[in-house]
GROMACS .gro file of C-alpha atoms in nm:
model
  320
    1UNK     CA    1   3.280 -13.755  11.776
    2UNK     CA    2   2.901 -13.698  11.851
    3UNK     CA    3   2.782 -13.380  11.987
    4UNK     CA    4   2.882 -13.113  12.205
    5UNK     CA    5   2.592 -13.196  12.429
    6UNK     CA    6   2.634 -13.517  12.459
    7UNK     CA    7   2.962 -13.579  12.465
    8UNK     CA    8   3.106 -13.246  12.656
    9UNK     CA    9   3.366 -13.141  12.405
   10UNK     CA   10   3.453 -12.893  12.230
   11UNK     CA   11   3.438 -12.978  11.913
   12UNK     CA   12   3.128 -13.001  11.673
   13UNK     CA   13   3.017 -13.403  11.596
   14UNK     CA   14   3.176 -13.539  11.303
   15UNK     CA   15   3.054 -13.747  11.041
   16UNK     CA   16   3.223 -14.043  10.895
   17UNK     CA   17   3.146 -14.300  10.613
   18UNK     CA   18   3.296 -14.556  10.419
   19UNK     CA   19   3.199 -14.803  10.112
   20UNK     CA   20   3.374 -15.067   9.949
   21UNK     CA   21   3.391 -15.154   9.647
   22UNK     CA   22   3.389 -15.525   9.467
   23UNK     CA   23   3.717 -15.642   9.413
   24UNK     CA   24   3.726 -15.825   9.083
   25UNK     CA   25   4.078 -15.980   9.118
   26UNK     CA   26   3.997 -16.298   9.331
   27UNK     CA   27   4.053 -16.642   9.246
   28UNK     CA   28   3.945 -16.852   9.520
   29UNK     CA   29   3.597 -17.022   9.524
   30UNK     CA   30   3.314 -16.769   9.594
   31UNK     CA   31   2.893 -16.714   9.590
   32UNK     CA   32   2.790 -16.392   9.455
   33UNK     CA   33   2.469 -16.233   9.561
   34UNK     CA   34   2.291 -15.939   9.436
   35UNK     CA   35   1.984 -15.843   9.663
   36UNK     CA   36   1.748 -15.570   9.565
   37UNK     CA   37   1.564 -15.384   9.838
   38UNK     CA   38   1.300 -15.080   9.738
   39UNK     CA   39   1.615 -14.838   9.856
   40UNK     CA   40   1.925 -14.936   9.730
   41UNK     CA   41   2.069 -15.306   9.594
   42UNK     CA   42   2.342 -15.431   9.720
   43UNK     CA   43   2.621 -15.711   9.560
   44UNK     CA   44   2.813 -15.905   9.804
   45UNK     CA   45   3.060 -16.171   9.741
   46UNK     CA   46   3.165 -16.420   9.957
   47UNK     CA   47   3.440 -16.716   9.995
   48UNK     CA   48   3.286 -17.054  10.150
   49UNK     CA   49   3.533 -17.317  10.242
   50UNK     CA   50   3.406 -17.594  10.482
   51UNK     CA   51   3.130 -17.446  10.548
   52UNK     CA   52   3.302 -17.110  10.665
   53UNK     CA   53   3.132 -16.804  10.515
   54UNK     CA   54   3.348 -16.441  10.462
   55UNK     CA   55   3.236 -16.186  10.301
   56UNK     CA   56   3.498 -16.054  10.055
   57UNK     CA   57   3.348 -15.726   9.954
   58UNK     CA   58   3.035 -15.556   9.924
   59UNK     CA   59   2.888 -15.265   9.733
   60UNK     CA   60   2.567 -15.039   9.730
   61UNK     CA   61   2.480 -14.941   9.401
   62UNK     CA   62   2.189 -14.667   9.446
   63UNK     CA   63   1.867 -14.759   9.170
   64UNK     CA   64   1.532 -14.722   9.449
   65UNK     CA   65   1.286 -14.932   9.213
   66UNK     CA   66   0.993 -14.764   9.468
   67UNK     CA   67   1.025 -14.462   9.207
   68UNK     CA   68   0.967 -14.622   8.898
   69UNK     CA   69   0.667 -14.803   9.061
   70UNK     CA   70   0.235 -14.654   8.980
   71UNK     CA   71  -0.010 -14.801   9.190
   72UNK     CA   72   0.175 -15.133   9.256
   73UNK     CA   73   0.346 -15.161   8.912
   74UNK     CA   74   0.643 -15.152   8.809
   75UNK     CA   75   0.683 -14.958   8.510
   76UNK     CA   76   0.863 -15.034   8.166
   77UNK     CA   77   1.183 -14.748   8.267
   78UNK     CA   78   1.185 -14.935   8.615
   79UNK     CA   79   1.206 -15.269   8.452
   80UNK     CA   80   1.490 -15.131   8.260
   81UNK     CA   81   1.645 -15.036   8.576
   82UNK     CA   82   1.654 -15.381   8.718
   83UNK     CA   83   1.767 -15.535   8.404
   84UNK     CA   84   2.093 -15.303   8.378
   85UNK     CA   85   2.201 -15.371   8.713
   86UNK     CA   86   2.136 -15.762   8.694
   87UNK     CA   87   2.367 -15.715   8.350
   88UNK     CA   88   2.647 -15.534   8.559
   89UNK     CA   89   2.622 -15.854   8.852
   90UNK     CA   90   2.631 -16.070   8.604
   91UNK     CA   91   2.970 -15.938   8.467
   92UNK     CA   92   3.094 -15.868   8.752
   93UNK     CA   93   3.026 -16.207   8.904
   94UNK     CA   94   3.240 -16.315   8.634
   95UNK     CA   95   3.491 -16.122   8.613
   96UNK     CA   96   3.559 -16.204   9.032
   97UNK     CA   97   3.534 -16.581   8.949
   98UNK     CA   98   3.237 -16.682   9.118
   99UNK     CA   99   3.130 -17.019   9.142
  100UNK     CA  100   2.765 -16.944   9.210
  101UNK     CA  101   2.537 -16.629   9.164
  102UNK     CA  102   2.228 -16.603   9.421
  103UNK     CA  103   1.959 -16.324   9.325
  104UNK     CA  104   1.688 -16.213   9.535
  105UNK     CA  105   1.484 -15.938   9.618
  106UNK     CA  106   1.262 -15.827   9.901
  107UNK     CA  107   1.036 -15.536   9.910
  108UNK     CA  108   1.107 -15.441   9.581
  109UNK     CA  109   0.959 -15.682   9.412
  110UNK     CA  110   0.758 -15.847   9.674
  111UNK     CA  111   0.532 -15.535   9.680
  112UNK     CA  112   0.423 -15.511   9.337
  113UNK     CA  113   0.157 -15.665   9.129
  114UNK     CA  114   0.351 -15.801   8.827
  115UNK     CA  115   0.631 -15.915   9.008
  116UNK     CA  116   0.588 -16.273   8.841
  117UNK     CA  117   0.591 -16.135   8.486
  118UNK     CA  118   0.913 -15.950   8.574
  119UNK     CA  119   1.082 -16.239   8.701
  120UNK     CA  120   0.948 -16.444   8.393
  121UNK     CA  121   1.076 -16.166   8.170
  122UNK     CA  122   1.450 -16.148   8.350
  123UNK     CA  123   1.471 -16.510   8.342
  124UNK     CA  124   1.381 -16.533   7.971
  125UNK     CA  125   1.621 -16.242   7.890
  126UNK     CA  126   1.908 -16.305   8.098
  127UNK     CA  127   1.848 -16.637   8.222
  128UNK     CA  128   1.882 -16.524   8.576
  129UNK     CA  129   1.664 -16.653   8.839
  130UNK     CA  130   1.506 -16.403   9.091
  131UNK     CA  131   1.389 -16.578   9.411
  132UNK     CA  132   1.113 -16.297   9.648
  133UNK     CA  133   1.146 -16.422   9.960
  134UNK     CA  134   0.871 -16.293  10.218
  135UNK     CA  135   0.851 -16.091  10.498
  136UNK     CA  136   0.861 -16.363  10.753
  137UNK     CA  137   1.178 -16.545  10.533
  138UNK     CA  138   1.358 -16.229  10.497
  139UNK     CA  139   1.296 -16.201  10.869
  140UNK     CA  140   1.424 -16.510  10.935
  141UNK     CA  141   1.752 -16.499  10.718
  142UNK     CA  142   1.847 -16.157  10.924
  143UNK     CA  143   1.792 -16.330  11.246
  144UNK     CA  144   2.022 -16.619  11.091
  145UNK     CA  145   2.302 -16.330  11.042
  146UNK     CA  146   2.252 -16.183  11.401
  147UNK     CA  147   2.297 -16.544  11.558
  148UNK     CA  148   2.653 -16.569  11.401
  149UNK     CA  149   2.712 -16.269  11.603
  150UNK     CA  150   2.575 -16.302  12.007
  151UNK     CA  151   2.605 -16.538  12.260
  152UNK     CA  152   2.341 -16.790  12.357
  153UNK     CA  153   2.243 -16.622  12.670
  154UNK     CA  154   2.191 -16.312  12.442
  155UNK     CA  155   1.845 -16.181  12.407
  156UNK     CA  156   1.656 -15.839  12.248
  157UNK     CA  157   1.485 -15.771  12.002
  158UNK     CA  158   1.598 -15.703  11.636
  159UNK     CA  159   1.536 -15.436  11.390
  160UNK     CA  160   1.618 -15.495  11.027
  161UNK     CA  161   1.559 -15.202  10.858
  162UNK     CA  162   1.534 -15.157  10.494
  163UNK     CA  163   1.339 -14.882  10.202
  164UNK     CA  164   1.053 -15.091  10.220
  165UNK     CA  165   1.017 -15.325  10.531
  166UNK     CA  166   1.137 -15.326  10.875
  167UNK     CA  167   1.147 -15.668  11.004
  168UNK     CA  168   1.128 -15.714  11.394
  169UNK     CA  169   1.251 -16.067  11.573
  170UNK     CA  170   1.203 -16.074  11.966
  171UNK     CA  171   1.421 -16.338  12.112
  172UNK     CA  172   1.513 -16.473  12.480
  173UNK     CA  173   1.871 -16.711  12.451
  174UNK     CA  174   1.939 -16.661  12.081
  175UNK     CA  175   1.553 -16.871  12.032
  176UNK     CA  176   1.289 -16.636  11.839
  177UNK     CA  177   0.941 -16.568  12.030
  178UNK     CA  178   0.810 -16.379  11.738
  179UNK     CA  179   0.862 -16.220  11.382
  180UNK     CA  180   0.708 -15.975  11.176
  181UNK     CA  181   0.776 -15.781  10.891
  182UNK     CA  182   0.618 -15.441  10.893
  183UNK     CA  183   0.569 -15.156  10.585
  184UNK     CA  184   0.787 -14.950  10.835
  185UNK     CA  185   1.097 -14.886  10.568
  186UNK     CA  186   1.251 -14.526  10.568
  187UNK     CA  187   1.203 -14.493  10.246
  188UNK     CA  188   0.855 -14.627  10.274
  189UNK     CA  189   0.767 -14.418  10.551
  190UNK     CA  190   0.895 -14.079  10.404
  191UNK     CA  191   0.708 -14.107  10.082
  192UNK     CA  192   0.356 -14.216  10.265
  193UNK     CA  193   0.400 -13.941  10.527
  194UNK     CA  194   0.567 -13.679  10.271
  195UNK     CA  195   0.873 -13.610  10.514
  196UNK     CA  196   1.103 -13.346  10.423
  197UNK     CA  197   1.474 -13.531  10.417
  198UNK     CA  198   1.565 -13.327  10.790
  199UNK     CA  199   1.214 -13.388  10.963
  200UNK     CA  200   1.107 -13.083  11.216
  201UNK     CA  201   1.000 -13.210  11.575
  202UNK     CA  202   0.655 -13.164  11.493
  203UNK     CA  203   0.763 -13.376  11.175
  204UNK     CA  204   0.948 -13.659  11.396
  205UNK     CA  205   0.635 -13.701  11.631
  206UNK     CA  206   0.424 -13.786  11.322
  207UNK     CA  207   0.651 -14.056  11.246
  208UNK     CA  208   0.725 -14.182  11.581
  209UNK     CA  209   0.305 -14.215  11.592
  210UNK     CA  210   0.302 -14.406  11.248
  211UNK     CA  211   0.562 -14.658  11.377
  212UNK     CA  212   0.363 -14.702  11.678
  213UNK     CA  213   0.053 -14.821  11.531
  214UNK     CA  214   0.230 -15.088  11.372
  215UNK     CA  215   0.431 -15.177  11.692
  216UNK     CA  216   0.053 -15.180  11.876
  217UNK     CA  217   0.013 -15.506  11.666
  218UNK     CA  218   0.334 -15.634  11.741
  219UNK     CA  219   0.354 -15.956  11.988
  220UNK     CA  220   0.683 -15.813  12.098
  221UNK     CA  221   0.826 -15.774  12.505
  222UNK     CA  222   1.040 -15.483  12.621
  223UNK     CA  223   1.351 -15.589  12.621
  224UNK     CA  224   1.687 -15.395  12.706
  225UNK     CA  225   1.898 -15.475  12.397
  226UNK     CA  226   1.730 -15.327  11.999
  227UNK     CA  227   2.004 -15.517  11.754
  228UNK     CA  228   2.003 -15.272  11.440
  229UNK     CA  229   2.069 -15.427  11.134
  230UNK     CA  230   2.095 -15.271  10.760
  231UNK     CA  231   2.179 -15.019  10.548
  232UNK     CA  232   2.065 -14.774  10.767
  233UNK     CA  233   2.197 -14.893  11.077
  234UNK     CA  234   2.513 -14.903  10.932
  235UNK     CA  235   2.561 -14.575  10.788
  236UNK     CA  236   2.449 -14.424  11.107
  237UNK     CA  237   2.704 -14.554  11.311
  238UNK     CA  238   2.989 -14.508  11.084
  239UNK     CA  239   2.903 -14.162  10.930
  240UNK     CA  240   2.713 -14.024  11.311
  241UNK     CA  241   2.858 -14.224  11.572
  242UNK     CA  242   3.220 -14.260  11.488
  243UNK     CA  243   3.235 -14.619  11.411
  244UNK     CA  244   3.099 -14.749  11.710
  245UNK     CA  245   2.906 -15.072  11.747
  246UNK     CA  246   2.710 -14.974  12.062
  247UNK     CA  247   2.547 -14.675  12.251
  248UNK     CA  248   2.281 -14.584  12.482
  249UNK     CA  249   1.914 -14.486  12.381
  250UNK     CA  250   1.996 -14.179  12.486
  251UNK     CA  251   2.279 -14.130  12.281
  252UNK     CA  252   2.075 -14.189  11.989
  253UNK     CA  253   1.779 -13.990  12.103
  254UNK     CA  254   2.022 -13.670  12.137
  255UNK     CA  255   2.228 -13.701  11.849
  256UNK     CA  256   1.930 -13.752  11.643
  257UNK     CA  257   1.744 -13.406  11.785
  258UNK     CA  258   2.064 -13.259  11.711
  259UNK     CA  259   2.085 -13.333  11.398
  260UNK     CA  260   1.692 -13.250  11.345
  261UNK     CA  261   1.778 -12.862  11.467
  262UNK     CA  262   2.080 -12.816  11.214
  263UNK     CA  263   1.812 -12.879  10.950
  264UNK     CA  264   1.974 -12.715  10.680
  265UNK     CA  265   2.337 -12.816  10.741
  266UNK     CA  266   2.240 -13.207  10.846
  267UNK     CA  267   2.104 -13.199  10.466
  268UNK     CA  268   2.425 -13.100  10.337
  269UNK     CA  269   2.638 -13.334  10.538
  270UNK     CA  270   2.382 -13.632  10.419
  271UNK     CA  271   2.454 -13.546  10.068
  272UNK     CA  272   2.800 -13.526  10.132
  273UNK     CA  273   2.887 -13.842  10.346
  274UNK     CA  274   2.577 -14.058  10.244
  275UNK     CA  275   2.434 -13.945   9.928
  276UNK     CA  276   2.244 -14.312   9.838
  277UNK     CA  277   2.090 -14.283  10.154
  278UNK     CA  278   2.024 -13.900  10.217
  279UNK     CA  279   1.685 -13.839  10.142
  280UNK     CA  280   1.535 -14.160  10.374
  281UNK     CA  281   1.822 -14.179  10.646
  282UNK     CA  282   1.659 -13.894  10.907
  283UNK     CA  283   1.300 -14.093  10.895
  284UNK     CA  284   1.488 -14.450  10.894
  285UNK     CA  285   1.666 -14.277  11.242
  286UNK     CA  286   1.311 -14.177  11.398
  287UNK     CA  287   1.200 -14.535  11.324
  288UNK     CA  288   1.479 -14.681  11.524
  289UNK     CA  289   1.429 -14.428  11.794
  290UNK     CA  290   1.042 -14.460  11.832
  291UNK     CA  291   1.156 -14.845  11.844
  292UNK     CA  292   1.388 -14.771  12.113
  293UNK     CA  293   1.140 -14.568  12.298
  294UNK     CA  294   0.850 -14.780  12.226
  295UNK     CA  295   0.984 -15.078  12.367
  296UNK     CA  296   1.223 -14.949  12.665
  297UNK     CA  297   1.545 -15.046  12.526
  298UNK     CA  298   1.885 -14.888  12.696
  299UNK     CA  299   2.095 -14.977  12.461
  300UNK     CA  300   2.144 -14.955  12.049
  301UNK     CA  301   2.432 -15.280  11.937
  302UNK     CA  302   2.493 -15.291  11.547
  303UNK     CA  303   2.525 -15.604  11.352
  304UNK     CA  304   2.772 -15.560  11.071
  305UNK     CA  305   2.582 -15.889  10.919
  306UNK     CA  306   2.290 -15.883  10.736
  307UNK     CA  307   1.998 -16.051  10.537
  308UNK     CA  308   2.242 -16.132  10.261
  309UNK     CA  309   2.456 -16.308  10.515
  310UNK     CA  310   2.155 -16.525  10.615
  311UNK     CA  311   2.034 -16.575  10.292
  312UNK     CA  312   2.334 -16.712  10.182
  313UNK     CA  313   2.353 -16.985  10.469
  314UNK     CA  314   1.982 -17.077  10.357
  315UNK     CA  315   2.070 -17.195  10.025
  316UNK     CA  316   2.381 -17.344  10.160
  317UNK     CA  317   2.190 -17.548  10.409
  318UNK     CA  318   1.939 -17.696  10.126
  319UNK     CA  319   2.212 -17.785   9.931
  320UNK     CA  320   2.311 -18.035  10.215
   0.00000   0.00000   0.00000
């Protein structure tokens, strides 16, 4: 249920969300992955037989390593951070019977200045291997994921969104005319532009013009079709838009001012329904609207796949 404006019920909108948690009773062969973005890091764990990839379950363990960071450094609590969470992967890897364990970060760790003596220092410690893919790789393994998901005559443009990045592929027939990754994450953006968690419209226009001066730069066409991919994505259309996996521009335009004039009640709600993703969710939603807007697209599609998804087809493809 959305909103009484743009929907024409009765009823108030209704938020819904849902997480799931690793199951640690499997016994087939599987690839864990832990992936650490500047928001959130997420372990995923999936079977691969013949070359078929399912993902058996997923969680979202909240730990933003962007707080525990001081002028591009991450700091000795932050390091701690990352090294309790890698422990708990590593266990729980284990205890599901994995196979193979795949680490990797983005933002996180790509955007810091002793990212190479943390990795030396994990490895040493835990003997876990860290791979920081770029921008344009991280790009690339999300636009993997979407493939496995359209047709061939399929074209847009796609919008991987995550704390510290938001990585845009413009395609025509499922083939990539340009990538980019841009310092365009919500939690990015809310910390550099000191947005309150339920921005005001004076608030969302100073966003929407922040995005836009990275999209200037941006060798990217209209197009009719933004793919959303990420945490983001996904917790907006299952806790705002009822589980669906496709509206209108308008649709998201609406529900999003609605949301922006509850102010005080859309904060609760976050906390309640999303709490890992409360305080960045409202600026990662202007983002994907000043996307929308910015490059004419009618219509929002989600794409339940993500980076880890392509990452994981990566390293099974250089195995071969």
């Amino acid at each position: 249920a959305l909103l009484n404006e743009a929907t024409n019920q009765q009823s108030d909108y209704t938020w819904y969300y849902k997480s799931t948690l690793i199951s640690r009773d499997r016994s087939l062969s599987e690839n864990g992955i832990l992936k650490s973005s500047d928001n959130t890091y997420r372990v995923d764990i999936f079977d691969v037989n013949n070359g078929n990839i399912t993902n058996v379950s997923a969680e979202s363990l909240k730990g933003a390593l962007a707080k525990y960071t001081m002028d591009g450094y991450l700091n000795d609590e932050g390091y701690s951070v990352l090294k309790k969470l890698l422990l708990k992967f590593t266990v729980d890897a284990q205890q599901a019977r994995c196979d193979k364990t795949l680490v990797f970060a983005t933002q996180s760790l790509r955007g810091i200045s002793n990212a190479s003596k943390v990795c030396e220092d994990i490895k040493a410690q835990l003997g876990v291997d860290i791979d920081i893919i770029s921008g344009t790789q991280e790009a690339q393994c999300s636009f993997s994921a979407l493939c496995d998901c359209i047709s061939n005559e399929d074209s847009g443009i796609m919008a991987d969104m995550g704390g510290g990045s938001l990585e845009l592929v413009d395609f025509e027939n499922k083939t990539p005319a340009f990538m980019c990754s841009l310092p365009l994450g919500a939690l990015k953006v809310r910390e550099t532009l000191n947005c309150p968690i339920v921005p005001n419209f004076k608030q969302t226009e100073k966003i929407e013009e922040y995005a836009r001066s990275y999209f200037d730069n941006a060798e990217i066409k209209n197009r009719d079709t933004l793919y959303v991919i990420g945490g983001t994505a996904r917790a907006m259309f299952s806790a705002v838009f009822d589980k669906k996996e496709q509206i209108s521009a308008d649709e998201l335009l609406k529900v999003y001012e609605k949301m922006c004039s509850e102010g005080e009640e859309t904060e609760k709600r976050l906390y309640s329904l999303i709490p890992k993703r409360a305080e960045s969710f409202m600026t990662g939603f202007a983002i994907f609207n000043a996307a929308a807007k910015y490059f004419n697209c009618k219509k929002i599609v989600l794409c339940k796949k993500g980076v880890r998804d392509g990452y994981l087809k990566m390293k099974l493809n250089d195995e071969e």
